[in-house]
Coordinates of C-alpha atoms in Angstrom, one line a residue:
X1 CA 8.6 5.3 6.9
X2 CA 9.7 3.1 9.8
X3 CA 8.9 -0.5 10.6
X4 CA 9.3 -3.0 13.4
X5 CA 11.6 -5.8 12.1
X6 CA 12.4 -9.2 13.5
X7 CA 15.8 -10.6 12.4
X8 CA 16.2 -14.4 12.9
X9 CA 19.8 -16.0 12.3
X10 CA 21.8 -18.5 14.3
X11 CA 25.0 -16.4 13.5
X12 CA 25.3 -13.5 16.0
X13 CA 27.7 -11.8 13.5
X14 CA 25.0 -12.0 10.9
X15 CA 22.4 -10.5 13.3
X16 CA 24.7 -7.7 14.4
X17 CA 25.3 -6.9 10.9
X18 CA 21.8 -6.8 9.8
X19 CA 20.7 -5.0 13.1
X20 CA 23.4 -2.2 12.4
X21 CA 22.3 -1.8 8.9
X22 CA 18.6 -1.4 9.6
X23 CA 18.9 0.8 12.9
X24 CA 20.9 3.2 10.8
X25 CA 17.7 3.7 8.7
X26 CA 15.8 4.3 12.0
X27 CA 14.1 0.9 11.8
X28 CA 13.3 -0.8 15.2
X29 CA 14.9 -4.1 15.2
X30 CA 14.5 -7.2 17.4
X31 CA 16.5 -10.4 17.0
X32 CA 16.2 -14.2 17.5
X33 CA 18.9 -16.9 17.5
X34 CA 16.7 -19.7 16.2
X35 CA 13.2 -20.7 15.0
X36 CA 11.8 -21.2 18.5
X37 CA 12.8 -17.7 19.7
X38 CA 11.4 -16.3 16.6
X39 CA 7.9 -17.9 17.1
X40 CA 7.9 -16.9 20.7
X41 CA 8.7 -13.3 19.7
X42 CA 6.1 -13.3 17.0
X43 CA 3.4 -14.5 19.7
X44 CA 4.5 -11.8 22.2
X45 CA 4.9 -8.6 20.0
X46 CA 3.7 -7.3 16.7
X47 CA 6.2 -7.1 13.8
X48 CA 5.9 -5.6 10.3
X49 CA 8.7 -7.8 8.5
X50 CA 10.7 -10.8 9.4
X51 CA 14.2 -11.4 7.9
X52 CA 14.5 -15.1 8.2
X53 CA 17.8 -17.3 8.0
X54 CA 17.0 -20.9 6.3
X55 CA 19.7 -23.1 7.9
X56 CA 19.2 -23.0 11.7
X57 CA 19.3 -25.7 14.3
X58 CA 16.1 -27.3 15.6
X59 CA 13.3 -25.6 13.2
X60 CA 14.8 -24.3 10.0
X61 CA 13.5 -21.3 8.2
X62 CA 11.3 -23.0 5.9
X63 CA 9.2 -24.5 8.8
X64 CA 9.2 -21.3 10.6
X65 CA 8.0 -19.4 7.7
X66 CA 5.0 -22.1 7.3
X67 CA 4.0 -21.6 10.8
X68 CA 4.0 -18.0 10.5
X69 CA 1.9 -18.1 7.2
X70 CA -0.6 -20.6 8.8
X71 CA -1.3 -18.5 11.9
X72 CA -4.1 -15.9 11.4
X73 CA -2.5 -13.5 13.8
X74 CA 0.9 -13.6 11.8
X75 CA 0.0 -14.5 8.2
X76 CA 0.0 -11.0 6.9
X77 CA 3.6 -10.4 8.2
X78 CA 6.0 -10.3 5.0
X79 CA 8.8 -12.8 5.4
X80 CA 12.1 -12.3 3.6
X81 CA 14.5 -15.3 3.8
X82 CA 18.1 -14.4 4.0
X83 CA 20.2 -17.2 3.1
X84 CA 23.6 -18.6 1.7
X85 CA 21.8 -21.1 -0.4
X86 CA 21.7 -20.3 -4.1
X87 CA 20.0 -23.6 -5.4
X88 CA 16.8 -22.9 -7.3
X89 CA 14.8 -25.6 -5.6
X90 CA 15.5 -23.9 -2.2
X91 CA 14.0 -20.7 -3.6
X92 CA 11.0 -22.6 -4.9
X93 CA 10.5 -24.4 -1.6
X94 CA 10.6 -21.0 0.2
X95 CA 8.2 -19.5 -2.0
X96 CA 5.8 -22.4 -1.4
X97 CA 6.1 -22.0 2.1
X98 CA 4.9 -18.5 1.9
X99 CA 8.1 -16.4 1.8
X100 CA 7.6 -13.0 0.2
X101 CA 11.2 -12.6 -1.0
X102 CA 14.6 -13.4 -0.8
X103 CA 18.2 -11.9 0.0
X104 CA 21.3 -13.9 -0.7
X105 CA 24.3 -13.7 1.7
X106 CA 26.3 -11.6 1.7
X107 CA 23.4 -9.2 1.7
X108 CA 23.4 -6.4 -0.8
X109 CA 22.6 -3.3 1.2
X110 CA 20.7 -1.3 -1.5
X111 CA 18.4 -4.5 -2.2
X112 CA 17.9 -5.0 1.6
X113 CA 16.6 -1.4 2.1
X114 CA 14.6 -1.4 -1.1
X115 CA 12.7 -4.6 -0.2
X116 CA 12.3 -3.6 3.3
X117 CA 10.5 -0.1 2.3
X118 CA 8.5 -2.1 -0.4
X119 CA 7.3 -4.7 2.1
X120 CA 6.5 -2.0 4.7
X121 CA 4.1 -0.5 2.4
X122 CA 2.7 -3.8 1.8
X123 CA 2.2 -4.5 5.4
X124 CA 0.7 -0.9 6.1
X125 CA -2.0 -1.4 3.4
X126 CA -2.9 -4.8 4.8
X127 CA -3.1 -3.6 8.3
X128 CA -5.4 -0.7 7.2
X129 CA -7.8 -3.1 5.3
X130 CA -7.9 -5.5 8.4
X131 CA -8.5 -2.5 10.8
X132 CA -11.3 -1.3 8.7
X133 CA -12.9 -4.7 8.7
X134 CA -12.5 -4.9 12.4
X135 CA -14.4 -1.3 12.7
X136 CA -17.4 -3.0 11.1
X137 CA -17.9 -5.8 13.4
X138 CA -20.5 -7.6 11.3
X139 CA -17.8 -8.7 8.7
X140 CA -16.9 -12.5 9.0
X141 CA -13.1 -11.6 8.7
X142 CA -12.1 -14.9 10.4
X143 CA -14.1 -16.7 7.6
X144 CA -12.3 -14.8 4.9
X145 CA -8.8 -15.6 6.6
X146 CA -9.7 -19.4 6.7
X147 CA -10.5 -19.4 3.0
X148 CA -7.2 -17.5 2.2
X149 CA -4.9 -19.9 0.7
X150 CA -7.3 -22.7 0.5
X151 CA -9.2 -22.1 -2.7
X152 CA -8.2 -23.9 -5.7
X153 CA -6.1 -21.7 -8.0
X154 CA -7.6 -20.9 -11.2
X155 CA -5.9 -19.9 -14.3
X156 CA -4.8 -16.3 -13.7
X157 CA -5.1 -13.4 -16.2
X158 CA -1.7 -11.9 -16.7
X159 CA -0.5 -9.1 -18.7
X160 CA 3.1 -8.9 -20.3
X161 CA 4.2 -5.1 -21.2
X162 CA 7.4 -6.0 -23.4
X163 CA 8.5 -5.0 -26.8
X164 CA 9.9 -8.4 -27.8
X165 CA 7.8 -11.2 -29.0
X166 CA 10.7 -13.6 -28.0
X167 CA 10.2 -12.9 -24.2
X168 CA 6.4 -13.4 -24.5
X169 CA 7.1 -16.7 -26.3
X170 CA 9.3 -17.6 -23.2
X171 CA 6.9 -16.5 -20.7
X172 CA 3.9 -18.3 -22.4
X173 CA 5.8 -21.5 -22.2
X174 CA 6.4 -21.2 -18.5
X175 CA 3.0 -20.2 -17.6
X176 CA 1.0 -22.7 -19.8
X177 CA -1.7 -24.1 -17.8
X178 CA -1.0 -21.5 -15.1
X179 CA -2.1 -18.4 -16.6
X180 CA -3.6 -16.8 -19.7
X181 CA -0.8 -14.3 -20.8
X182 CA -1.6 -11.3 -22.8
X183 CA 0.9 -9.2 -24.6
X184 CA 1.1 -5.5 -25.3
X185 CA 4.4 -4.4 -26.8
X186 CA 4.0 -0.5 -26.8
X187 CA 4.4 0.6 -23.0
X188 CA 1.8 3.3 -23.2
X189 CA -0.8 0.8 -24.6
X190 CA 0.1 -1.4 -21.9
X191 CA -0.8 0.9 -19.1
X192 CA -4.1 1.5 -20.8
X193 CA -4.7 -2.3 -21.4
X194 CA -3.9 -2.9 -17.6
X195 CA -6.4 -0.1 -16.5
X196 CA -9.1 -1.7 -19.0
X197 CA -8.8 -5.3 -18.2
X198 CA -9.3 -7.5 -15.4
X199 CA -5.7 -8.7 -14.7
X200 CA -4.4 -10.3 -11.6
X201 CA -0.8 -9.2 -12.2
X202 CA 1.3 -7.3 -14.8
X203 CA 5.0 -8.1 -16.0
X204 CA 6.7 -4.9 -16.9
X205 CA 9.9 -5.2 -19.0
X206 CA 12.9 -3.1 -17.6
X207 CA 14.5 -3.0 -21.0
X208 CA 12.4 -1.0 -23.3
X209 CA 14.6 0.6 -26.2
X210 CA 13.3 4.2 -26.1
X211 CA 11.0 4.4 -23.1
X212 CA 11.6 4.5 -19.1
X213 CA 10.3 1.4 -17.5
X214 CA 10.0 3.4 -14.1
X215 CA 7.4 5.8 -16.1
X216 CA 5.3 2.8 -16.8
X217 CA 5.4 1.7 -13.2
X218 CA 4.6 5.2 -12.0
X219 CA 1.7 5.3 -14.4
X220 CA 0.4 2.1 -13.1
X221 CA 0.5 3.2 -9.5
X222 CA -1.1 6.5 -10.3
X223 CA -4.3 5.0 -11.6
X224 CA -7.3 4.0 -9.4
X225 CA -7.9 0.9 -11.2
X226 CA -4.3 -0.3 -11.3
X227 CA -3.1 1.2 -8.0
X228 CA -3.1 -2.3 -6.2
X229 CA -2.5 -4.5 -9.3
X230 CA 0.7 -6.4 -8.5
X231 CA 3.5 -5.6 -10.8
X232 CA 6.6 -8.1 -11.5
X233 CA 9.6 -6.2 -13.0
X234 CA 11.2 -8.3 -15.7
X235 CA 15.0 -7.6 -16.3
X236 CA 17.7 -8.8 -18.6
X237 CA 20.4 -7.7 -16.2
X238 CA 20.5 -7.3 -12.3
X239 CA 20.5 -3.5 -12.2
X240 CA 20.6 -2.8 -8.4
X241 CA 19.7 0.8 -8.8
X242 CA 17.0 0.3 -11.2
X243 CA 15.3 -2.6 -9.3
X244 CA 15.5 -0.5 -6.0
X245 CA 14.0 2.4 -7.6
X246 CA 11.2 0.4 -9.0
X247 CA 10.5 -1.2 -5.5
X248 CA 10.2 2.2 -3.9
X249 CA 7.7 3.2 -6.8
X250 CA 5.5 0.3 -6.0
X251 CA 6.9 -2.7 -7.9
X252 CA 5.7 -5.9 -5.9
X253 CA 8.5 -8.5 -7.2
X254 CA 11.1 -8.6 -9.9
X255 CA 12.8 -11.5 -11.9
X256 CA 16.1 -11.5 -13.8
X257 CA 16.3 -13.3 -17.1
X258 CA 17.0 -16.4 -17.8
X259 CA 14.6 -17.1 -15.0
X260 CA 13.8 -20.5 -13.9
X261 CA 10.4 -21.7 -14.7
X262 CA 9.3 -23.2 -11.1
X263 CA 10.5 -20.1 -9.4
X264 CA 8.7 -17.6 -11.8
X265 CA 5.5 -19.7 -11.5
X266 CA 5.9 -19.8 -7.6
X267 CA 6.6 -16.0 -7.4
X268 CA 3.6 -15.2 -9.9
X269 CA 1.1 -17.4 -7.7
X270 CA 2.3 -15.4 -4.6
X271 CA 1.4 -12.1 -6.0
X272 CA -1.9 -13.6 -7.3
X273 CA -2.9 -15.0 -4.1
X274 CA -2.1 -11.8 -2.1
X275 CA -4.2 -9.8 -4.7
X276 CA -7.2 -12.2 -4.3
X277 CA -6.8 -11.6 -0.3
X278 CA -6.6 -8.0 -0.5
X279 CA -9.6 -7.9 -2.8
X280 CA -11.5 -10.1 -0.5
X281 CA -10.7 -7.8 2.2
X282 CA -11.8 -4.8 0.4
X283 CA -14.9 -6.4 -0.8
X284 CA -16.2 -7.4 2.6
X285 CA -15.4 -3.9 4.0
X286 CA -17.2 -2.3 1.2
X287 CA -20.2 -4.2 1.2
X288 CA -20.6 -4.2 4.9
X289 CA -20.2 -0.5 5.5
X290 CA -21.8 0.9 2.4
X291 CA -25.2 2.0 3.9
X292 CA -24.2 2.4 7.4
X293 CA -21.1 4.5 7.0
X294 CA -20.9 5.8 3.4
X295 CA -21.9 9.3 2.4
X296 CA -24.7 8.6 -0.2
X297 CA -23.6 11.9 -2.3
X298 CA -20.0 11.7 -2.4
X299 CA -19.5 7.9 -1.8
X300 CA -16.7 8.7 0.7
X301 CA -17.0 7.5 4.5
X302 CA -19.2 9.7 6.6
X303 CA -18.9 11.3 10.1
X304 CA -20.3 8.1 11.6
X305 CA -17.6 6.0 10.3
X306 CA -14.9 8.8 11.2
X307 CA -16.0 8.8 14.9
X308 CA -15.8 4.9 15.0
X309 CA -12.3 4.6 13.1
X310 CA -10.4 7.7 14.1
X311 CA -9.6 6.4 17.6
X312 CA -8.4 3.2 16.4
X313 CA -5.8 5.0 14.1
X314 CA -4.8 7.2 17.0
X315 CA -4.3 4.2 19.3
X316 CA -2.3 2.3 16.7
X317 CA 0.0 5.5 15.9
X318 CA 0.7 5.5 19.7
X319 CA 1.5 2.0 20.0
X320 CA 3.8 2.0 17.1
X321 CA 5.3 5.3 17.7
X322 CA 4.3 6.6 14.3
X323 CA 3.2 10.0 13.3
X324 CA -0.4 10.7 12.4
X325 CA -2.0 13.7 10.6
X326 CA -5.4 15.1 10.0
X327 CA -6.8 17.8 7.9
X328 CA -10.1 19.4 7.8
X329 CA -11.2 21.3 4.6
X330 CA -14.1 23.5 3.9
X331 CA -15.5 25.0 0.7
X332 CA -15.3 28.6 0.8
X333 CA -18.6 30.8 0.3
X334 CA -20.5 27.4 -0.5
X335 CA -23.9 29.1 0.4
X336 CA -23.3 31.3 -2.7
X337 CA -22.8 28.3 -5.0
X338 CA -26.2 26.9 -3.7
X339 CA -27.8 30.5 -4.0
X340 CA -26.4 30.9 -7.7
X341 CA -26.7 27.4 -9.0
X342 CA -29.2 25.8 -7.0
X343 CA -28.7 22.7 -4.6
X344 CA -28.1 20.4 -7.8
X345 CA -25.3 22.6 -8.7
X346 CA -24.0 22.4 -5.1
X347 CA -24.3 18.7 -5.2
X348 CA -22.2 18.5 -8.2
X349 CA -19.7 20.6 -6.6
X350 CA -19.5 18.5 -3.5
X351 CA -19.3 15.3 -5.6
X352 CA -16.4 16.6 -7.6
X353 CA -14.6 18.1 -4.5
X354 CA -14.7 14.6 -2.7
X355 CA -13.3 13.0 -5.9
X356 CA -10.4 15.4 -6.0
X357 CA -9.6 15.0 -2.3
X358 CA -9.5 11.0 -2.9
X359 CA -7.5 11.4 -5.9
X360 CA -4.9 13.3 -4.2
X361 CA -4.2 11.0 -1.4
X362 CA -2.9 7.4 -0.7
X363 CA -5.0 4.3 -0.5
X364 CA -4.5 4.1 3.1
X365 CA -5.6 7.5 3.9
X366 CA -9.2 7.9 5.2
X367 CA -11.3 10.5 3.4
X368 CA -14.6 11.4 5.0
X369 CA -17.3 13.9 4.4
X370 CA -17.6 15.5 8.0
X371 CA -20.7 17.2 7.3
X372 CA -22.2 19.9 4.9
X373 CA -19.4 21.2 2.7
X374 CA -16.6 20.0 5.3
X375 CA -14.4 17.2 4.7
X376 CA -11.7 15.1 6.8
X377 CA -8.7 13.3 5.8
X378 CA -7.0 11.0 8.0
X379 CA -3.3 10.4 7.0
X380 CA -1.3 7.6 9.0
X381 CA 2.3 7.6 8.9
X382 CA 2.4 11.2 7.9
X383 CA 4.5 13.9 9.6
X384 CA 3.5 17.6 10.1
X385 CA 5.6 18.8 7.4
X386 CA 4.3 16.1 4.9
X387 CA 0.7 16.9 5.8
X388 CA 1.0 20.6 5.2
X389 CA 2.5 19.8 1.7
X390 CA -0.3 17.4 1.0
X391 CA -2.8 20.3 2.2
X392 CA -1.3 22.8 0.0
X393 CA -1.3 20.7 -3.1
X394 CA -5.1 19.9 -2.4
X395 CA -5.8 23.7 -2.1
X396 CA -4.0 24.3 -5.4
X397 CA -5.9 21.5 -7.1
X398 CA -9.3 23.2 -6.1
X399 CA -8.3 26.7 -6.7
X400 CA -6.7 26.3 -10.2
X401 CA -9.0 24.0 -11.9
X402 CA -12.9 25.3 -12.1
X403 CA -15.7 23.1 -11.2
X404 CA -18.5 22.4 -14.1
X405 CA -22.1 22.4 -13.0
X406 CA -25.6 22.5 -14.6
X407 CA -26.5 20.9 -17.9
X408 CA -24.5 23.4 -19.8
X409 CA -21.4 22.5 -17.8
X410 CA -20.7 26.0 -16.9
X411 CA -17.3 26.4 -15.1
X412 CA -17.2 28.2 -11.8
X413 CA -14.3 29.0 -9.4
X414 CA -14.1 27.4 -6.1
X415 CA -11.7 27.7 -3.4
X416 CA -11.2 25.9 0.0
X417 CA -9.7 26.5 3.2
X418 CA -7.5 23.8 5.1
X419 CA -6.8 23.4 8.8
X420 CA -3.9 20.6 9.5
X421 CA -3.1 19.0 12.8
X422 CA -0.5 16.3 13.9
X423 CA -0.8 13.9 16.7
X424 CA 1.4 15.1 19.7
X425 CA 3.3 12.0 20.9
X426 CA 3.8 13.5 24.2
X427 CA 0.1 14.2 24.9
X428 CA -2.8 12.1 25.9
X429 CA -5.0 13.7 23.3
X430 CA -7.5 11.4 21.6
X431 CA -9.2 11.5 18.2
X432 CA -11.7 14.2 19.3
X433 CA -8.9 16.5 20.6
X434 CA -7.0 16.0 17.2
X435 CA -10.1 17.0 15.3
X436 CA -10.6 20.1 17.5
X437 CA -7.0 21.0 16.9
X438 CA -7.5 20.9 13.1
X439 CA -10.7 22.6 13.6
X440 CA -9.0 25.6 15.2
X441 CA -6.5 25.7 12.4
X442 CA -9.2 25.7 9.9
X443 CA -11.1 28.6 11.7
X444 CA -7.6 30.6 11.4
X445 CA -7.7 29.8 7.8
X446 CA -11.2 31.2 7.3
X447 CA -10.5 34.4 9.3
X448 CA -7.1 35.0 7.7
X449 CA -8.8 35.6 4.2
X450 CA -9.9 31.9 3.1
X451 CA -8.1 29.8 0.3
X452 CA -5.2 29.0 2.4
X453 CA -3.6 26.2 4.7
X454 CA -3.1 26.7 8.5
X455 CA -1.1 24.0 10.2
X456 CA -1.0 22.9 13.9
X457 CA 2.1 20.7 14.4
X458 CA 1.5 20.0 18.1

């Protein structure tokens, strides 16, 4: 996973140090020596993350951050303030200006890379939601952007998963008047509560006596209902290795106790506002495209939406120099399913097949019913090797678990063939050419005996 990062600092040595560290991890880095240069660069080019110094001549980092977050064109870019300031009021001031996180000089390399990876995933998700909204032109996206951040903040519903009553009492005092804090002591019960309740954020302890906190995070990120729920990791100690791993698994933020009350409230509000914004984008997209571009049987996007949206994804991948893969899958001998179990049975298989596809891929991947028993998955930022592995995982999921049909829920065996293609960065192929390449691979899989994956890397 790569990204374009703008590093802003009036000290050339600091710029060179961060540039070198990030370039070694294959990030594309641009630099600016002051706030004016940074804002000019943001107006000219697109970036995925801004690493921003606070103490600079002219416009300080707080003001630069405020301007970034006030501009609809840049408001979604995560901003990490990199500063030598260690006063709590400066952190609170930065969060109130819209900063997404902080790094303290000298920068800890592990924390730097973990935060960059975490925020890159966030930016990719936001970009995908906005791009889908752009595809459906009738969405009033600008109105949604204008509303973002201006709605009065209601009391948030927050879940704390922690074994200790003392932690709950401490956080309850901090969040009094800000959030309704709910407490579950058992980690497994906490995951279930998060999935069942309408929470806007969940705080997960890093200090369970006999349970791995990373397991809780992984479970929350694997469930549809909690996949996008903000998670704050709460730790007694600053364990860099644990925090870095948690960020990689999808934690949105972390705090180390004892935590400053004002900073904790500011961080929580940042996560709640971000969730409301993303929920609004998803809601607008869903309402606008449901009838026009959704397959009525499976609930997936239909071919009309794919035909409109695929080229946008191809263009974006080329512009950013990122990989893009696509797979086409076809249910083997589907006519026999209809002949044996009727069209109602065939429809049940199609619905379950679509559900399994959706459950095996990321939220930013595009899953469509292409027509009949054919389905397409478009996977941004996915290499040929990764796409082939995903296709094989999908094939196994279909082949190894029977499908239930009819009133008696009788089990039938189903297999699928899959063709995979990856965008060739050296060619001028468009979305239609990419589909054709994947379709040829699918044809090979069918002719080669079915129930297999054939991949065309270029």
